[in-house]
Short mmCIF file of C-alpha atoms in Angstrom, two decimals:
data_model
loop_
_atom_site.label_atom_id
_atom_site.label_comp_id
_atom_site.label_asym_id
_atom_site.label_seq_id
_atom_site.Cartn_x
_atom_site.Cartn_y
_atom_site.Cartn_z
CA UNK W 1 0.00 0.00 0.00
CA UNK W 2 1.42 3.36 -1.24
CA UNK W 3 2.36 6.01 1.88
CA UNK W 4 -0.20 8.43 0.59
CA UNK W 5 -2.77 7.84 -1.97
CA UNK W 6 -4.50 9.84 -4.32
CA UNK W 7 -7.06 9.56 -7.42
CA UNK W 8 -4.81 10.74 -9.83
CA UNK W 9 -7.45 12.25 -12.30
CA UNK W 10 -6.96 14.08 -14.61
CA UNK W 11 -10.58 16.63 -13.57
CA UNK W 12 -11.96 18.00 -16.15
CA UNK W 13 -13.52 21.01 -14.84
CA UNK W 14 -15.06 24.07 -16.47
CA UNK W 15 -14.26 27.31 -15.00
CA UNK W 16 -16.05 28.57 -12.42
CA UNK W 17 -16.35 24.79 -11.20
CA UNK W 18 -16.17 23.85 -7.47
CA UNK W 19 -14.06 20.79 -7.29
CA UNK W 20 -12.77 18.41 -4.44
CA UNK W 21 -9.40 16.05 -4.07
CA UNK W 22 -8.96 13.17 -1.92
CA UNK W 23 -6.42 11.89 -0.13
CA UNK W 24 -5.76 8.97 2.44
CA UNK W 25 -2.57 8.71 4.30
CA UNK W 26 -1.29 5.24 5.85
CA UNK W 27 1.03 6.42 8.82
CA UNK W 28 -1.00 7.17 11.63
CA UNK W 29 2.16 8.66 13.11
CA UNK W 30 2.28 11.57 11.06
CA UNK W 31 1.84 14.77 11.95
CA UNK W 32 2.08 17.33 9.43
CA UNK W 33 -0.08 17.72 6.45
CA UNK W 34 -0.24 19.83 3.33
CA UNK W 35 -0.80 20.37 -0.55
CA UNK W 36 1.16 21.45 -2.58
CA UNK W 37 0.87 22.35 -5.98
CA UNK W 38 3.25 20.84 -9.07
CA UNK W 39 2.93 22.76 -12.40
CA UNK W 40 4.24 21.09 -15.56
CA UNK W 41 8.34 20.36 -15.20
CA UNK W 42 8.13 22.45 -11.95
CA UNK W 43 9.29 21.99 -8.77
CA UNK W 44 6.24 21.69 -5.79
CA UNK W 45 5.13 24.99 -4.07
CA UNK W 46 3.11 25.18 -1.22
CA UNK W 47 -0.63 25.58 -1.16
CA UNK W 48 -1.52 25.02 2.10
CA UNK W 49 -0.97 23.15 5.38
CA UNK W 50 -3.76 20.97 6.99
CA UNK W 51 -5.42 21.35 10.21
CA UNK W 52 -7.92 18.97 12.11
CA UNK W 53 -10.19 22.19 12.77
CA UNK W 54 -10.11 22.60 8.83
CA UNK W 55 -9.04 25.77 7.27
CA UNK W 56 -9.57 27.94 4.51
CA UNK W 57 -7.16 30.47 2.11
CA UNK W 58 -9.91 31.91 -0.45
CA UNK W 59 -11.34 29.88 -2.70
CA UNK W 60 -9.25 26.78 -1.30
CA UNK W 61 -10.42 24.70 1.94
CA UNK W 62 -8.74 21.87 3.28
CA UNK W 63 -9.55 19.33 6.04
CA UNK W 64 -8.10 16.98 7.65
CA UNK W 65 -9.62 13.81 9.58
CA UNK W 66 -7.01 11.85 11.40
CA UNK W 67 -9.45 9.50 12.34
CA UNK W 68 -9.87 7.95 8.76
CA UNK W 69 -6.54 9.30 7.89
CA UNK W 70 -8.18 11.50 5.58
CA UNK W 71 -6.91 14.61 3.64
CA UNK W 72 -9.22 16.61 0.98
CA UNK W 73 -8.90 20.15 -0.55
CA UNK W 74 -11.71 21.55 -1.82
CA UNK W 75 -11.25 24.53 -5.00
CA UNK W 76 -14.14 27.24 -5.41
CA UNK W 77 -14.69 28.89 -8.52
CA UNK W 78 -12.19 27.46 -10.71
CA UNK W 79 -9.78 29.52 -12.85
CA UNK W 80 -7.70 28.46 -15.61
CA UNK W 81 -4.87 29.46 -13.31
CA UNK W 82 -5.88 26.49 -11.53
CA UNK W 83 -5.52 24.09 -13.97
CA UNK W 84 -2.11 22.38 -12.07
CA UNK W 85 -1.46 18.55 -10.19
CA UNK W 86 -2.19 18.73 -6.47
CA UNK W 87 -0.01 17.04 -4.58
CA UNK W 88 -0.97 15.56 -0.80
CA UNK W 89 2.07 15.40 1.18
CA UNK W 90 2.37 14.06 4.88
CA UNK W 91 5.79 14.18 6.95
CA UNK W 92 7.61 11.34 7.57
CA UNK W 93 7.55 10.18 11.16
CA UNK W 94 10.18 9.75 12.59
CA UNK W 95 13.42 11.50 14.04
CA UNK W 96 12.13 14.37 16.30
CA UNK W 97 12.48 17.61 13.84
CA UNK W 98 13.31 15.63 10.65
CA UNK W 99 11.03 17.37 7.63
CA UNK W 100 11.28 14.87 5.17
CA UNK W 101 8.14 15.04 3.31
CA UNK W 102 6.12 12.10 1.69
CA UNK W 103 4.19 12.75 -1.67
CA UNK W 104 1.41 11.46 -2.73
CA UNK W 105 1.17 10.91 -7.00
CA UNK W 106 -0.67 13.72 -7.42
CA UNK W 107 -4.61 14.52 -9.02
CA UNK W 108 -3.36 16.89 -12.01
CA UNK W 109 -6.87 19.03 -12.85
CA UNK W 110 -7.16 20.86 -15.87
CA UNK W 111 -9.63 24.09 -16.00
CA UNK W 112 -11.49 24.71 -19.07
CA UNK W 113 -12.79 27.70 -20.25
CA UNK E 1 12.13 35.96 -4.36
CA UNK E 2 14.14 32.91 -4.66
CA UNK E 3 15.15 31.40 -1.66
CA UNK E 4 16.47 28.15 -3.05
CA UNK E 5 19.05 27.00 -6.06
CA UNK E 6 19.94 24.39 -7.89
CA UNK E 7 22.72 24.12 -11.03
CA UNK E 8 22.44 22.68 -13.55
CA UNK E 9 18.56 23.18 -14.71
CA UNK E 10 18.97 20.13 -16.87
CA UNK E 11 22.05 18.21 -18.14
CA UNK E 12 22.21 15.71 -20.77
CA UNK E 13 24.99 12.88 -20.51
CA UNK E 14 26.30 9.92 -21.75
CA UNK E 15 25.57 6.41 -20.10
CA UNK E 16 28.35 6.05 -17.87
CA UNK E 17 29.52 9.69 -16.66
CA UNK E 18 28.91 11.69 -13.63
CA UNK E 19 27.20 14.46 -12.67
CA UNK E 20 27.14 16.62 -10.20
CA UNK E 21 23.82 18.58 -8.91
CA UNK E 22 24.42 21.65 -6.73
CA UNK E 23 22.05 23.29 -4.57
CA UNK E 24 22.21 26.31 -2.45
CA UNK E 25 20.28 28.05 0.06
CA UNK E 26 20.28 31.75 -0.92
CA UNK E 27 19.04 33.34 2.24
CA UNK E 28 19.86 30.80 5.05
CA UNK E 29 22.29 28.57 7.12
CA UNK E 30 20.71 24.91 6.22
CA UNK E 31 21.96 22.47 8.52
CA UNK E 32 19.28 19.60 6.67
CA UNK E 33 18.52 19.64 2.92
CA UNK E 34 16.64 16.76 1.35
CA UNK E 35 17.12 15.21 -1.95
CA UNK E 36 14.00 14.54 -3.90
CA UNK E 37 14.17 12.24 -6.85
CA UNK E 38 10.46 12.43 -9.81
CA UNK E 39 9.90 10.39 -12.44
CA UNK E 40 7.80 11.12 -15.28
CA UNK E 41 4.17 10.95 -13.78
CA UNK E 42 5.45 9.74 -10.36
CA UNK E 43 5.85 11.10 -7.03
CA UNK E 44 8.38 12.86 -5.49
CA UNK E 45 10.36 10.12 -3.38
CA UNK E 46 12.91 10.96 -0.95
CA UNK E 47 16.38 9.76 -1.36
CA UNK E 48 18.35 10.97 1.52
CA UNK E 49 19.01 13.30 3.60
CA UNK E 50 21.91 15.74 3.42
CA UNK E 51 23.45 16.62 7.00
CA UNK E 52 25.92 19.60 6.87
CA UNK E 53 29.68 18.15 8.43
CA UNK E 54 28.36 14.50 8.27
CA UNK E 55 27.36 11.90 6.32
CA UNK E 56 24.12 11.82 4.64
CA UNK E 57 20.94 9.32 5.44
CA UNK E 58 19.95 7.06 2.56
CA UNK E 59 16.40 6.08 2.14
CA UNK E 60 16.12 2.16 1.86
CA UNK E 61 16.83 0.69 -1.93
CA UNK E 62 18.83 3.88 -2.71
CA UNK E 63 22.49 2.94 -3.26
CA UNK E 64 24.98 5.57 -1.15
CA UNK E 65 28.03 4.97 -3.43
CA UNK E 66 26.44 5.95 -6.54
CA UNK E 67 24.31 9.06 -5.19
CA UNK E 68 27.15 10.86 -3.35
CA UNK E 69 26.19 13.67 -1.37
CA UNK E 70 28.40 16.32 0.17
CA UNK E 71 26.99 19.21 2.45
CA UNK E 72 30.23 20.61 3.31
CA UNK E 73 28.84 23.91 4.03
CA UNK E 74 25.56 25.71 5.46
CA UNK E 75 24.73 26.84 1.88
CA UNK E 76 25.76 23.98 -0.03
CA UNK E 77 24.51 20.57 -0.73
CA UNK E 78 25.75 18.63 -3.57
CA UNK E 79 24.28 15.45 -5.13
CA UNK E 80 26.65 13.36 -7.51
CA UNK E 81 25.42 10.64 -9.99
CA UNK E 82 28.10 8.48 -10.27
CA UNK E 83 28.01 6.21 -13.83
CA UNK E 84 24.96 7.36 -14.67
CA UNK E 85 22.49 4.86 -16.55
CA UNK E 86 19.30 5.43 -18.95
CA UNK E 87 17.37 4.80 -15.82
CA UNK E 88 18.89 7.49 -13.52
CA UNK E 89 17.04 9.84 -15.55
CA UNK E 90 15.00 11.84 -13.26
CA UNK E 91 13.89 15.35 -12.01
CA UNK E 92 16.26 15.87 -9.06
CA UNK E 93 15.15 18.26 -6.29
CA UNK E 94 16.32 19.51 -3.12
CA UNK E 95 14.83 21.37 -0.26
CA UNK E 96 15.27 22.33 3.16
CA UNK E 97 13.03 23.84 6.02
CA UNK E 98 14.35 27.21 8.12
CA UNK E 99 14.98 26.04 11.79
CA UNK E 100 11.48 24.74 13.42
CA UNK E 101 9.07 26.12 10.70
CA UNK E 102 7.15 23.10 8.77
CA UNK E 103 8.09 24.94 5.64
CA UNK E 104 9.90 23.81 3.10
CA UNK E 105 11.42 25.12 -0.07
CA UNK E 106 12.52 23.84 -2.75
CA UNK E 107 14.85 23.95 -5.58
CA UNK E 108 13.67 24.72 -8.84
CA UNK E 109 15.01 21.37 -10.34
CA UNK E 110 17.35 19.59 -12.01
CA UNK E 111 16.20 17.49 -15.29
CA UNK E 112 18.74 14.66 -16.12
CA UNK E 113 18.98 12.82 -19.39
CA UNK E 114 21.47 10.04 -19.43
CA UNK E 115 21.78 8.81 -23.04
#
């Protein structure tokens, strides 16, 4: 079973589209959560970290539920700006301040106009 | 602005060479950089992790004497591909996080082609 799973689309959306990602994580150890975002032959940037209370950065929500082990990210009126692969990433457990980072494959969504 | 470098973008080589992948912290003392390794429609995977004045930690199935790493300074990790093969071809990135902060940043990238 892969570390961190995701659908790996692609979404088709049209623009102004509300669309959600999933994500399931298998360490139960981990503590640190996030998306990132991967544009084409890019390097990852940051989106946004993941909180149990859930939390929100415009048009982008994410929650977490550490129960199921469960990540999502939900996108609000899509733009074409969105049109990128989301990456879930967990940290990896271990030594006490390491920040090694596990990816998930990615969901790559593409915006249409 | 950019906090985080990497040389060469991309490199093309024959089968059997080496290569060397730098990548420096622009803005910061790193004591911990991490080597990322993507192929084509993959994940990022982690391959080790670069300590500054000691030796690096491998992550299991990737082989220490033909990824050398050197972090001989707070600024400065480099990755070597020793006798590169077809199948080292990869997207190479590093990273690091700034002291506690869950941050991390990372390198723009280095494409490899090994002929």
């Amino acid at each position: 079973r892969k570390e961190v799973e995701q659908d790996p689309g692609p979404f088709n959306v049209p623009e102004g589209a509300t669309v959600a990602f999933n994500c399931t994580y298998s360490n139960s150890a981990s503590q640190s959560f996030f998306w990132y975002r991967q544009d084409c032959r890019k390097e990852p940037k940051l989106l946004m970290s993941v909180y149990s209370s859930g939390n929100e950065d415009g048009r982008f929500t994410a929650q977490l539920n550490r129960a199921s082990q469960y990540i999502s990210l939900l996108i609000r009126d899509s733009k074409l700006s969105d049109s990128a692969t989301y990456l879930c990433v967990v940290n990896k457990p271990g030594d006490t301040g390491r920040r090694a980072l596990t990816f998930g494959s990615g969901t790559r969504l593409q915006v249409q106009p | 602005g950019a906090v985080v470098s990497q040389h060469p973008s991309w490199v093309i080589c024959k089968s059997g060479t080496s290569v060397k992948i730098e990548c420096r912290s622009l803005d910061f003392q790193a004591t911990t950089m991490f080597w990322y390794r993507q192929f084509p429609k993959q994940s990022l995977m982690l391959m080790a992790t670069s300590n500054e004045g000691s030796k690096a930690t491998y992550e299991q199935g990737v082989e220490k004497d033909k990824f050398l790493i050197n972090h001989a300074s707070l600024t400065l990790s480099t990755l070597t591909v020793t006798s590169a093969h077809p199948e080292d071809s990869s997207f190479y990135i590093c990273s690091y996080s700034r002291g506690g902060q869950e941050t991390q940043y990372f390198g723009p990238g280095t494409r490899l082609l090994v002929l």
